[in-house]
CSV table of N, CA, C and O in Angstrom, one decimal:
chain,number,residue,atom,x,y,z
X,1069,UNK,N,18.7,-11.2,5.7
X,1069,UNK,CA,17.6,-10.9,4.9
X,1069,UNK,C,18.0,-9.8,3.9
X,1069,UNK,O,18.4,-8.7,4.1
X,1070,UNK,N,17.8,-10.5,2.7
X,1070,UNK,CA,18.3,-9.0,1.5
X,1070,UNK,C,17.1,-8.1,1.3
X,1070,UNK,O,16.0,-8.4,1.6
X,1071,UNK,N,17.6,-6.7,0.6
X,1071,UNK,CA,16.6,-5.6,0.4
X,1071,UNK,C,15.7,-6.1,-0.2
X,1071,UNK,O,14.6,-5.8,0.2
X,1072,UNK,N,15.6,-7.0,-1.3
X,1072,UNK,CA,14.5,-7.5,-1.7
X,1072,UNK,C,13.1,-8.1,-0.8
X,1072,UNK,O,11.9,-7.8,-1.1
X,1073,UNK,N,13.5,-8.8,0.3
X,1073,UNK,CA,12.9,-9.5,1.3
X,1073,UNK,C,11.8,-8.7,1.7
X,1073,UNK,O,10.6,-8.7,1.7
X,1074,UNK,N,13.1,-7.5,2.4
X,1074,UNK,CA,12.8,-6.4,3.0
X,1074,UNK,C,11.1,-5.2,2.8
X,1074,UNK,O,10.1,-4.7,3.4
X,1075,UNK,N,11.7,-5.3,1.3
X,1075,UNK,CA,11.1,-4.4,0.9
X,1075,UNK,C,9.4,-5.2,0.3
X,1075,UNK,O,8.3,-4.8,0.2
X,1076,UNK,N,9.9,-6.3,0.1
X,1076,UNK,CA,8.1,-7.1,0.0
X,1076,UNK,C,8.2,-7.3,1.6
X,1076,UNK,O,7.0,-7.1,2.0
X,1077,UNK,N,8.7,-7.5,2.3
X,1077,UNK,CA,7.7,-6.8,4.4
X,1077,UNK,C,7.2,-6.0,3.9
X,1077,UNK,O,6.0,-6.0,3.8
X,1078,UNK,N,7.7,-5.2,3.5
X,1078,UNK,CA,7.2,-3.6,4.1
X,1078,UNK,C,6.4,-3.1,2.7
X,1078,UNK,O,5.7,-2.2,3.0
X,1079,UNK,N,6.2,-3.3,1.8
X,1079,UNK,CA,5.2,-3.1,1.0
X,1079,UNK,C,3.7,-4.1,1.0
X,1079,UNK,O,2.7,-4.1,0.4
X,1080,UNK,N,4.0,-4.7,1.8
X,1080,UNK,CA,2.9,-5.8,2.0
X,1080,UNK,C,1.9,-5.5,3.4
X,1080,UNK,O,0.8,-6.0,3.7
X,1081,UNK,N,2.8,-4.6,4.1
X,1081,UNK,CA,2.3,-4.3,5.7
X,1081,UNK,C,1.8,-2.7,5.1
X,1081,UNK,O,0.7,-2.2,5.3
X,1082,UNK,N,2.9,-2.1,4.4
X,1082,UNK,CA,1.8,-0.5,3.9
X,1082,UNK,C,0.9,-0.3,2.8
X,1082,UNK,O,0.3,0.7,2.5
X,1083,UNK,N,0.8,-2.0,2.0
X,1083,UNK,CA,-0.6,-1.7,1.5
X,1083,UNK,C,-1.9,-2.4,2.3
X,1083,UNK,O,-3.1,-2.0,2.2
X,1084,UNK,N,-1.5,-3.3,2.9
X,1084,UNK,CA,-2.4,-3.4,4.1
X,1084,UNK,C,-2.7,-2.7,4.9
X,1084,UNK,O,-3.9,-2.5,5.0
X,1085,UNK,N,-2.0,-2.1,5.6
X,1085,UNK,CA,-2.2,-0.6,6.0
X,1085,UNK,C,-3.5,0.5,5.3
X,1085,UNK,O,-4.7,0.8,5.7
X,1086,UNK,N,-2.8,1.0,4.3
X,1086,UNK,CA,-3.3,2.0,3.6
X,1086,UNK,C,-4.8,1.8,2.3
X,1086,UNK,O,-5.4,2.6,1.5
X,1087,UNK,N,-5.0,0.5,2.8
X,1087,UNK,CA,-6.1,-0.3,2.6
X,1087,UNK,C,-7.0,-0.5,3.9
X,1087,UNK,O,-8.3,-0.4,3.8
X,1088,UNK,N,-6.7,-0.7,4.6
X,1088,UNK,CA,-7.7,-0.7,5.7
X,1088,UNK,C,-8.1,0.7,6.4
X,1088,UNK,O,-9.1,0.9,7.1
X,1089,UNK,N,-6.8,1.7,5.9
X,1089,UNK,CA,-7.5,2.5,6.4
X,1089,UNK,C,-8.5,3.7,5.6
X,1089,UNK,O,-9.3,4.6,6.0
X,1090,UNK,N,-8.1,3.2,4.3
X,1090,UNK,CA,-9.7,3.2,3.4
X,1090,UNK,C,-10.7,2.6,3.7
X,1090,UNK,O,-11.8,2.9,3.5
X,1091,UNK,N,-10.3,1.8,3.9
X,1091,UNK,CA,-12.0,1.1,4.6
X,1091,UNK,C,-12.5,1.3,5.5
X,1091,UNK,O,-13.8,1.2,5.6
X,1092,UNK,N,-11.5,1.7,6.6
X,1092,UNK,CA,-12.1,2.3,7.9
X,1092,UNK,C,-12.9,3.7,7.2
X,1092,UNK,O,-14.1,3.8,7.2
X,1093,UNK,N,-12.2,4.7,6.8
X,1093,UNK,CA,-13.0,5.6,6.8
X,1093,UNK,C,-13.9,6.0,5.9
X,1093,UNK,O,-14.7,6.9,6.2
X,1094,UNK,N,-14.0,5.3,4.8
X,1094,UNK,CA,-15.3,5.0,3.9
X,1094,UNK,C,-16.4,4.6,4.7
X,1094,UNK,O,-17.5,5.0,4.4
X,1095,UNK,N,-16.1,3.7,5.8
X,1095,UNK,CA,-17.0,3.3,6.7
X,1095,UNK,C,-17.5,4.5,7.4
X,1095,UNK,O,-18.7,4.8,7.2
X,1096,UNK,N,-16.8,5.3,8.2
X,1096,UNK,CA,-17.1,6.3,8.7
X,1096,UNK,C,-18.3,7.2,8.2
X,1096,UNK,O,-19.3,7.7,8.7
X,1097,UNK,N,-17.4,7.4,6.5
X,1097,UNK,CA,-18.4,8.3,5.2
X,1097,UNK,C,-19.5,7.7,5.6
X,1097,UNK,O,-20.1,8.2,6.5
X,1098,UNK,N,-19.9,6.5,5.1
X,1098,UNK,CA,-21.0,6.3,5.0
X,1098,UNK,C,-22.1,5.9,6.6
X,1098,UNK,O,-23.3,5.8,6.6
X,1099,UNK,N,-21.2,5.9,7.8
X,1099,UNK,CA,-22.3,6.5,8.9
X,1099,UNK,C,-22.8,7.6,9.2
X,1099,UNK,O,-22.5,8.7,8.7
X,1100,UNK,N,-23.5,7.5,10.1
X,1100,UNK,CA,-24.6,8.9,10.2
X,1100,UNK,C,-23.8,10.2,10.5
X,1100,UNK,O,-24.4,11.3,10.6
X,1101,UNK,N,-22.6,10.1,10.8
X,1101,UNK,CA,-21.6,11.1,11.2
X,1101,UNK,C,-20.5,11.8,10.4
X,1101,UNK,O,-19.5,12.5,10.9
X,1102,UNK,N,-20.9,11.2,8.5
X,1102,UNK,CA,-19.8,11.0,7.8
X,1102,UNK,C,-19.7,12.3,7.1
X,1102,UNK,O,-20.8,12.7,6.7
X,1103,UNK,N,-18.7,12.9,6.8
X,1103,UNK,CA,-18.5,14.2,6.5
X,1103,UNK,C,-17.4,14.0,4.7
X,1103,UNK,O,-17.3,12.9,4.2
X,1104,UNK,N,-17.0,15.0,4.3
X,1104,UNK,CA,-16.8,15.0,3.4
X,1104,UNK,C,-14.8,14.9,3.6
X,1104,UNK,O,-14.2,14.7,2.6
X,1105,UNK,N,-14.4,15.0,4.5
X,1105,UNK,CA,-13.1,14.8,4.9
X,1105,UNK,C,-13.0,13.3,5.3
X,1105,UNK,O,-11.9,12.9,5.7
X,1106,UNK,N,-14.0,12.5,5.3
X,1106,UNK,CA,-13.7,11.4,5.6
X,1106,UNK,C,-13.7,10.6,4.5
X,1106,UNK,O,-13.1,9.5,4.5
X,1107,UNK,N,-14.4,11.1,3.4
X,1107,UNK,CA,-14.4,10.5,1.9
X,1107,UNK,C,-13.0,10.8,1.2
X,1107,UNK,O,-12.4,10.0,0.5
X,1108,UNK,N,-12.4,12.2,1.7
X,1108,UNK,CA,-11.0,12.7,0.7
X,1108,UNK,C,-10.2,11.4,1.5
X,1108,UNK,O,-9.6,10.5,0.8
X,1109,UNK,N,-10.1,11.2,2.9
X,1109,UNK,CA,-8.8,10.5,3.4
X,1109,UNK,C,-9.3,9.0,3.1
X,1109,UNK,O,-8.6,8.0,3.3
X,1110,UNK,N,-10.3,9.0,2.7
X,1110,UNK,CA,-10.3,7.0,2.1
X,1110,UNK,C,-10.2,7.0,0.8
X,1110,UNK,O,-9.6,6.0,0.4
X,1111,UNK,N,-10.5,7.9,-0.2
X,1111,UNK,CA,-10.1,8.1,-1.9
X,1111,UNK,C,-8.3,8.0,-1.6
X,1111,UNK,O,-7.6,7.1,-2.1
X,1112,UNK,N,-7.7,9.2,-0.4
X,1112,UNK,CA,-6.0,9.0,-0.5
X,1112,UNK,C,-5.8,7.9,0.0
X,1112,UNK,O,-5.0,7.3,-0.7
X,1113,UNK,N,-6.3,7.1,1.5
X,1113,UNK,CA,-5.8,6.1,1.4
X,1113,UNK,C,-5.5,4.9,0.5
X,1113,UNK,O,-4.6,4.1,0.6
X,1114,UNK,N,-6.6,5.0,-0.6
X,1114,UNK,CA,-7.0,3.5,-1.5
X,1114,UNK,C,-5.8,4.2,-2.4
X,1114,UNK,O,-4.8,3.6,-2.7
X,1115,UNK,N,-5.9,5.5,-2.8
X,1115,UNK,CA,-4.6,5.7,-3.9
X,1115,UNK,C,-3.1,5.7,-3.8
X,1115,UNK,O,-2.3,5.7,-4.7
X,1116,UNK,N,-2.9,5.9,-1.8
X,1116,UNK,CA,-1.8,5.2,-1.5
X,1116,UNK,C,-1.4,3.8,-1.3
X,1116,UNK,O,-0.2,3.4,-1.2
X,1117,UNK,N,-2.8,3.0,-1.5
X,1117,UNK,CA,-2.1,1.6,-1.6
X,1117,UNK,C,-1.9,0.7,-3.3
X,1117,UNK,O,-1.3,-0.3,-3.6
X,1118,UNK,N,-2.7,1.8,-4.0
X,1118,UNK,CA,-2.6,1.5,-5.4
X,1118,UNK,C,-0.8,1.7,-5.7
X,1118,UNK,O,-0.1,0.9,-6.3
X,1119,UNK,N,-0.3,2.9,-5.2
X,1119,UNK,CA,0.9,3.4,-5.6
X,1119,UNK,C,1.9,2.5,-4.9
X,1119,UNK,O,3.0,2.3,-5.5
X,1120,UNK,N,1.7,1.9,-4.1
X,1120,UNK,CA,2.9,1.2,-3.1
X,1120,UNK,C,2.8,-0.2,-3.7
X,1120,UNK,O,3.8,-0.8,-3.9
X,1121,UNK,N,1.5,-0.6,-4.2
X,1121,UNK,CA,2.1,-1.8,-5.0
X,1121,UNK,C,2.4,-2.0,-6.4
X,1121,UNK,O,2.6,-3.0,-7.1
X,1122,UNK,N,2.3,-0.5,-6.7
X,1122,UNK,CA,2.7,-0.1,-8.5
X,1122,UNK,C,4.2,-0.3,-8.0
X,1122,UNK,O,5.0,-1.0,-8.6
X,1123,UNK,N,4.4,0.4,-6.8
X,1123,UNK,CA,6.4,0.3,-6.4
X,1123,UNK,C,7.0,-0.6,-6.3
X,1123,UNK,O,8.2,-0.6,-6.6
X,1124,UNK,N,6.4,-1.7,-5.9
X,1124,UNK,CA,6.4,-3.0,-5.3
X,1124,UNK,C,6.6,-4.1,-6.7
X,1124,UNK,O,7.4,-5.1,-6.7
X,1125,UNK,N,5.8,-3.7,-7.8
X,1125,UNK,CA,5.8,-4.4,-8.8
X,1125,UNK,C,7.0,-3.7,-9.5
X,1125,UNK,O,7.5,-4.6,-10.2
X,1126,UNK,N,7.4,-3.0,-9.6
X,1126,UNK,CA,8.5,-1.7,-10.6
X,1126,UNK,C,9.9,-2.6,-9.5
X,1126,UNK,O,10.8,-3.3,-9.9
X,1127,UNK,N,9.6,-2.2,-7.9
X,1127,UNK,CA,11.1,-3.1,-7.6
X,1127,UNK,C,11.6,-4.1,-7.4
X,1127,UNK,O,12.7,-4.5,-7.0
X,1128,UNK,N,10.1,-4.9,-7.9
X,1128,UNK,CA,10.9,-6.5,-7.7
X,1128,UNK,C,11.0,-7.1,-9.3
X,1128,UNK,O,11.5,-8.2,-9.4
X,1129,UNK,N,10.6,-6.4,-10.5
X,1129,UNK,CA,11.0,-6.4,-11.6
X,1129,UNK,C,12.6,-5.8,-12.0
X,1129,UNK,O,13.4,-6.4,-12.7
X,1130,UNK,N,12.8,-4.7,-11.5
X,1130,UNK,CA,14.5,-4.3,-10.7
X,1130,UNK,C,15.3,-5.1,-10.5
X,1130,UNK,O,16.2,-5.4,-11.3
X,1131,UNK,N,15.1,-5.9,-9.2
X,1131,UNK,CA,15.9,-6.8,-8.7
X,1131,UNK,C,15.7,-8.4,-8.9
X,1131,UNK,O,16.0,-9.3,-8.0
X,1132,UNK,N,15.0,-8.7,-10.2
X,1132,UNK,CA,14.5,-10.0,-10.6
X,1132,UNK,C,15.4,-10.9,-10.3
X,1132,UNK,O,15.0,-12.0,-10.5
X,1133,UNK,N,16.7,-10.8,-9.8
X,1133,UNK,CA,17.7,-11.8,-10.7
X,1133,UNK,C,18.5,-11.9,-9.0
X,1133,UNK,O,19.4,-12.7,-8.7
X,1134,UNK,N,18.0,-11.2,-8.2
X,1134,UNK,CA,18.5,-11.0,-6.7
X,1134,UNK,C,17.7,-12.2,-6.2
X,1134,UNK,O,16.8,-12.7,-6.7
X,1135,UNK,N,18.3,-12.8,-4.9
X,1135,UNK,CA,17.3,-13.7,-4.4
X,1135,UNK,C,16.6,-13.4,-3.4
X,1135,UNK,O,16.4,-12.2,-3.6
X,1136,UNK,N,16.1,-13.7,-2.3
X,1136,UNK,CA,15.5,-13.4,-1.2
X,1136,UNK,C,15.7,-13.5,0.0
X,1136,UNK,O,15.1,-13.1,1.0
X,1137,UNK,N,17.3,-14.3,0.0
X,1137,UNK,CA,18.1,-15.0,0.7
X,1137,UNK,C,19.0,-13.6,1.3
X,1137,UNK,O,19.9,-13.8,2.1
């Protein structure tokens, strides 16, 4: 498996990640128990999954010409 491969795994599993776990705690925010720390960690998680696939597009534009093989 080349780094290319690699690296769309793993950018596809930590924006899923860091996407769900904005959702989880937005959900939280918005139950009867939701505090203002629960809003900061779902704003960071959604802008960690924004950033991981700004990376994702920047490194497979990099290695355009690599194959997957």
């Amino acid at each position: 498996m080349s780094l290319k491969a690699v690296h769309l795994i793993f950018v596809t599993a930590l924006s899923a990640l860091a996407f769900g776990t904005a959702v989880w705690k937005a959900r939280d925010y918005a139950g009867p128990a939701g505090n203002s720390t629960d809003l900061i960690f779902a704003a960071g998680a959604f802008a960690t999954g924004v950033l991981v696939i700004i990376y994702g597009i920047f490194f497979l534009r990099k290695l355009r010409k690599v194959s997957y093989l």
